[in-house]
C-alpha cells in the first residue's frame, strides 16, 4: 500500500515527493493523493492553510529561431498558472525577465503576457523569469541567415 507525501521545509515549500511503505506522522510530511504525487509541478509550491498554492511561469515561442537582421521577430507568450496548470486570471503583476544579462519587467494581465524579441548578432540566449514559485527558461536562437 502506498503512502504519498509532500515533504515541506520550514518555510512551507514543497521540497520533495515521497511514496513511503508505512504511514508516517510528521509536521514536514503532508499526505497527498497519487495524482499529486505524480505531478512534479507541485515541487516548490507553498503549503498554506491546508492547501498547495503558488505561481508557475510558462514561456512559449512562436518559432524556433530568428535571423540576425534586426527585423525578424520571435513572439514569446508568458502565462502564469497554478501547479495544476490553471491560468491565474487574478495575476495582474509585473514579472521580472532576464535575457543575455539584461533584466526588465513585463506587465502580466489576467495571468498572460506577450513580448517580441529581435536580434542583430547570431547566438543562443536564455530568456528567464525570476521571482515566482516556479520559474521558466526559454532558449532563443538568433541565426546569421546563411
PDB file of C-alpha atoms in Angstrom:
ATOM      1  CA  UNK A   1       0.000   0.000   0.000  1.00  0.00           C
ATOM      2  CA  UNK A   2       1.378   3.380  -0.990  1.00  0.00           C
ATOM      3  CA  UNK A   3       1.505   6.362   1.304  1.00  0.00           C
ATOM      4  CA  UNK A   4       2.146   9.519  -0.698  1.00  0.00           C
ATOM      5  CA  UNK A   5       3.571  12.614   0.956  1.00  0.00           C
ATOM      6  CA  UNK A   6       4.760  16.077   0.047  1.00  0.00           C
ATOM      7  CA  UNK A   7       7.820  16.970   2.070  1.00  0.00           C
ATOM      8  CA  UNK A   8       7.809  20.630   3.082  1.00  0.00           C
ATOM      9  CA  UNK A   9      10.624  22.699   4.529  1.00  0.00           C
ATOM     10  CA  UNK A  10      10.315  25.101   7.469  1.00  0.00           C
ATOM     11  CA  UNK A  11       9.082  27.844   5.112  1.00  0.00           C
ATOM     12  CA  UNK A  12       6.235  25.635   3.831  1.00  0.00           C
ATOM     13  CA  UNK A  13       7.758  24.951   0.387  1.00  0.00           C
ATOM     14  CA  UNK A  14       7.411  21.504  -1.161  1.00  0.00           C
ATOM     15  CA  UNK A  15      10.966  20.183  -1.494  1.00  0.00           C
ATOM     16  CA  UNK A  16      10.219  16.532  -2.211  1.00  0.00           C
ATOM     17  CA  UNK A  17       7.557  13.948  -3.004  1.00  0.00           C
ATOM     18  CA  UNK A  18       7.653  10.538  -1.315  1.00  0.00           C
ATOM     19  CA  UNK A  19       5.957   7.158  -1.616  1.00  0.00           C
ATOM     20  CA  UNK A  20       6.511   5.508   1.761  1.00  0.00           C
ATOM     21  CA  UNK A  21       5.854   1.929   2.801  1.00  0.00           C
ATOM     22  CA  UNK A  22       4.035   2.874   6.012  1.00  0.00           C
ATOM     23  CA  UNK A  23       2.023   5.895   7.142  1.00  0.00           C
ATOM     24  CA  UNK A  24       4.196   8.497   8.848  1.00  0.00           C
ATOM     25  CA  UNK A  25       3.260  11.452  11.012  1.00  0.00           C
ATOM     26  CA  UNK A  26       5.498  14.485  10.775  1.00  0.00           C
ATOM     27  CA  UNK A  27       4.933  18.223  10.606  1.00  0.00           C
ATOM     28  CA  UNK A  28       7.081  18.226   7.457  1.00  0.00           C
ATOM     29  CA  UNK A  29       5.192  15.442   5.632  1.00  0.00           C
ATOM     30  CA  UNK A  30       1.792  16.303   4.161  1.00  0.00           C
ATOM     31  CA  UNK A  31      -0.358  13.366   2.957  1.00  0.00           C
ATOM     32  CA  UNK A  32      -1.246  13.737  -0.740  1.00  0.00           C
ATOM     33  CA  UNK A  33      -3.141  11.790  -3.397  1.00  0.00           C
ATOM     34  CA  UNK A  34      -1.409   9.712  -6.085  1.00  0.00           C
ATOM     35  CA  UNK A  35      -2.187  12.253  -8.833  1.00  0.00           C
ATOM     36  CA  UNK A  36      -0.494  14.961  -6.747  1.00  0.00           C
ATOM     37  CA  UNK A  37       2.495  12.668  -6.193  1.00  0.00           C
ATOM     38  CA  UNK A  38       2.779  12.153  -9.968  1.00  0.00           C
ATOM     39  CA  UNK A  39       2.693  15.893 -10.711  1.00  0.00           C
ATOM     40  CA  UNK A  40       6.205  17.339 -10.369  1.00  0.00           C
ATOM     41  CA  UNK A  41       4.745  20.844 -10.717  1.00  0.00           C
ATOM     42  CA  UNK A  42       3.882  20.500  -7.030  1.00  0.00           C
ATOM     43  CA  UNK A  43       7.591  20.935  -6.228  1.00  0.00           C
ATOM     44  CA  UNK A  44       8.458  24.420  -4.855  1.00  0.00           C
ATOM     45  CA  UNK A  45       4.797  25.268  -4.301  1.00  0.00           C
ATOM     46  CA  UNK A  46       3.775  26.588  -0.896  1.00  0.00           C
ATOM     47  CA  UNK A  47       1.575  24.756   1.588  1.00  0.00           C
ATOM     48  CA  UNK A  48      -0.656  27.408   3.194  1.00  0.00           C
ATOM     49  CA  UNK A  49      -3.753  26.883   5.327  1.00  0.00           C
ATOM     50  CA  UNK A  50      -4.118  23.245   4.293  1.00  0.00           C
ATOM     51  CA  UNK A  51      -3.726  23.807   0.525  1.00  0.00           C
ATOM     52  CA  UNK A  52      -0.944  23.914  -2.044  1.00  0.00           C
ATOM     53  CA  UNK A  53      -0.598  27.300  -3.700  1.00  0.00           C
ATOM     54  CA  UNK A  54       1.902  29.125  -5.869  1.00  0.00           C
ATOM     55  CA  UNK A  55       2.763  30.581  -9.250  1.00  0.00           C
ATOM     56  CA  UNK A  56       4.271  28.734 -12.200  1.00  0.00           C
ATOM     57  CA  UNK A  57       5.685  30.534 -15.248  1.00  0.00           C
ATOM     58  CA  UNK A  58       5.437  29.101 -18.774  1.00  0.00           C
ATOM     59  CA  UNK A  59       7.257  30.565 -21.797  1.00  0.00           C
ATOM     60  CA  UNK A  60       6.319  29.532 -25.341  1.00  0.00           C
ATOM     61  CA  UNK A  61       7.793  30.912 -28.584  1.00  0.00           C
ATOM     62  CA  UNK A  62       6.012  31.052 -31.940  1.00  0.00           C
ATOM     63  CA  UNK A  63       9.102  29.714 -33.781  1.00  0.00           C
ATOM     64  CA  UNK A  64      12.457  28.077 -33.104  1.00  0.00           C
ATOM     65  CA  UNK A  65      14.796  30.839 -34.290  1.00  0.00           C
ATOM     66  CA  UNK A  66      15.077  34.290 -35.834  1.00  0.00           C
ATOM     67  CA  UNK A  67      17.533  35.845 -38.265  1.00  0.00           C
ATOM     68  CA  UNK A  68      20.105  38.353 -37.026  1.00  0.00           C
ATOM     69  CA  UNK A  69      18.790  41.187 -39.197  1.00  0.00           C
ATOM     70  CA  UNK A  70      17.021  43.296 -36.553  1.00  0.00           C
ATOM     71  CA  UNK A  71      13.630  42.950 -38.213  1.00  0.00           C
ATOM     72  CA  UNK A  72      12.809  39.239 -37.845  1.00  0.00           C
ATOM     73  CA  UNK A  73      10.942  38.818 -34.570  1.00  0.00           C
ATOM     74  CA  UNK A  74      10.164  35.993 -32.195  1.00  0.00           C
ATOM     75  CA  UNK A  75       6.929  36.288 -30.224  1.00  0.00           C
ATOM     76  CA  UNK A  76       7.008  34.783 -26.738  1.00  0.00           C
ATOM     77  CA  UNK A  77       3.875  34.116 -24.723  1.00  0.00           C
ATOM     78  CA  UNK A  78       4.200  34.141 -20.939  1.00  0.00           C
ATOM     79  CA  UNK A  79       1.485  32.521 -18.876  1.00  0.00           C
ATOM     80  CA  UNK A  80       1.186  32.217 -15.121  1.00  0.00           C
ATOM     81  CA  UNK A  81      -0.569  29.114 -13.821  1.00  0.00           C
ATOM     82  CA  UNK A  82      -1.048  27.286 -10.572  1.00  0.00           C
ATOM     83  CA  UNK A  83       0.695  23.951 -10.029  1.00  0.00           C
ATOM     84  CA  UNK A  84      -2.236  22.174 -11.723  1.00  0.00           C
ATOM     85  CA  UNK A  85      -1.857  24.207 -14.933  1.00  0.00           C
ATOM     86  CA  UNK A  86      -4.819  26.561 -14.466  1.00  0.00           C
ATOM     87  CA  UNK A  87      -4.212  30.099 -15.755  1.00  0.00           C
ATOM     88  CA  UNK A  88      -4.175  32.514 -12.811  1.00  0.00           C
ATOM     89  CA  UNK A  89      -6.598  35.128 -14.152  1.00  0.00           C
ATOM     90  CA  UNK A  90      -6.247  37.109 -10.914  1.00  0.00           C
ATOM     91  CA  UNK A  91      -2.480  37.527 -11.506  1.00  0.00           C
ATOM     92  CA  UNK A  92      -2.009  41.168 -12.593  1.00  0.00           C
ATOM     93  CA  UNK A  93       1.561  41.923 -11.626  1.00  0.00           C
ATOM     94  CA  UNK A  94       4.941  42.519 -13.176  1.00  0.00           C
ATOM     95  CA  UNK A  95       7.245  39.567 -13.788  1.00  0.00           C
ATOM     96  CA  UNK A  96      10.991  40.018 -13.918  1.00  0.00           C
ATOM     97  CA  UNK A  97      12.684  38.681 -17.069  1.00  0.00           C
ATOM     98  CA  UNK A  98      16.342  38.337 -17.945  1.00  0.00           C
ATOM     99  CA  UNK A  99      17.897  37.786 -21.350  1.00  0.00           C
ATOM    100  CA  UNK A 100      21.574  37.895 -22.096  1.00  0.00           C
ATOM    101  CA  UNK A 101      22.265  39.593 -18.757  1.00  0.00           C
ATOM    102  CA  UNK A 102      19.700  42.348 -19.269  1.00  0.00           C
ATOM    103  CA  UNK A 103      16.757  42.480 -16.907  1.00  0.00           C
ATOM    104  CA  UNK A 104      13.372  44.060 -17.385  1.00  0.00           C
ATOM    105  CA  UNK A 105       9.876  43.758 -16.004  1.00  0.00           C
ATOM    106  CA  UNK A 106       6.891  42.764 -18.106  1.00  0.00           C
ATOM    107  CA  UNK A 107       3.327  43.538 -17.098  1.00  0.00           C
ATOM    108  CA  UNK A 108       1.098  40.496 -16.847  1.00  0.00           C
ATOM    109  CA  UNK A 109      -2.648  40.895 -17.157  1.00  0.00           C
ATOM    110  CA  UNK A 110      -5.067  38.126 -16.207  1.00  0.00           C
ATOM    111  CA  UNK A 111      -2.150  35.682 -15.989  1.00  0.00           C
ATOM    112  CA  UNK A 112      -0.838  36.279 -19.516  1.00  0.00           C
ATOM    113  CA  UNK A 113       1.572  38.494 -21.421  1.00  0.00           C
ATOM    114  CA  UNK A 114       3.337  38.574 -24.766  1.00  0.00           C
ATOM    115  CA  UNK A 115       6.660  40.030 -25.867  1.00  0.00           C
ATOM    116  CA  UNK A 116       8.685  40.192 -29.058  1.00  0.00           C
ATOM    117  CA  UNK A 117      12.406  39.648 -29.448  1.00  0.00           C
ATOM    118  CA  UNK A 118      14.659  40.598 -32.352  1.00  0.00           C
ATOM    119  CA  UNK A 119      18.404  40.377 -32.726  1.00  0.00           C
ATOM    120  CA  UNK A 120      21.308  41.672 -34.750  1.00  0.00           C
ATOM    121  CA  UNK A 121      24.016  39.281 -33.546  1.00  0.00           C
ATOM    122  CA  UNK A 122      23.880  35.498 -34.022  1.00  0.00           C
ATOM    123  CA  UNK A 123      23.961  33.274 -30.979  1.00  0.00           C
ATOM    124  CA  UNK A 124      21.941  31.370 -28.415  1.00  0.00           C
ATOM    125  CA  UNK A 125      20.463  33.217 -25.481  1.00  0.00           C
ATOM    126  CA  UNK A 126      18.335  32.292 -22.476  1.00  0.00           C
ATOM    127  CA  UNK A 127      15.152  34.124 -21.587  1.00  0.00           C
ATOM    128  CA  UNK A 128      14.302  33.502 -17.916  1.00  0.00           C
ATOM    129  CA  UNK A 129      11.722  34.558 -15.392  1.00  0.00           C
ATOM    130  CA  UNK A 130      12.576  35.364 -11.774  1.00  0.00           C
ATOM    131  CA  UNK A 131      10.692  35.730  -8.519  1.00  0.00           C
ATOM    132  CA  UNK A 132       7.917  33.176  -8.995  1.00  0.00           C
ATOM    133  CA  UNK A 133       7.487  29.887  -7.166  1.00  0.00           C
ATOM    134  CA  UNK A 134       8.488  28.001 -10.338  1.00  0.00           C
ATOM    135  CA  UNK A 135      10.301  29.997 -12.984  1.00  0.00           C
ATOM    136  CA  UNK A 136      10.642  29.252 -16.688  1.00  0.00           C
ATOM    137  CA  UNK A 137      13.513  29.378 -19.146  1.00  0.00           C
ATOM    138  CA  UNK A 138      13.448  29.500 -22.955  1.00  0.00           C
ATOM    139  CA  UNK A 139      16.323  29.222 -25.430  1.00  0.00           C
ATOM    140  CA  UNK A 140      16.324  31.979 -28.072  1.00  0.00           C
ATOM    141  CA  UNK A 141      18.352  31.226 -31.229  1.00  0.00           C
ATOM    142  CA  UNK A 142      19.475  34.061 -33.498  1.00  0.00           C
ATOM    143  CA  UNK A 143      20.936  32.770 -36.772  1.00  0.00           C
ATOM    144  CA  UNK A 144      23.211  34.522 -39.236  1.00  0.00           C
ATOM    145  CA  UNK A 145      20.722  33.736 -42.019  1.00  0.00           C
ATOM    146  CA  UNK A 146      23.155  31.652 -44.085  1.00  0.00           C
TER     147      UNK A 146
END
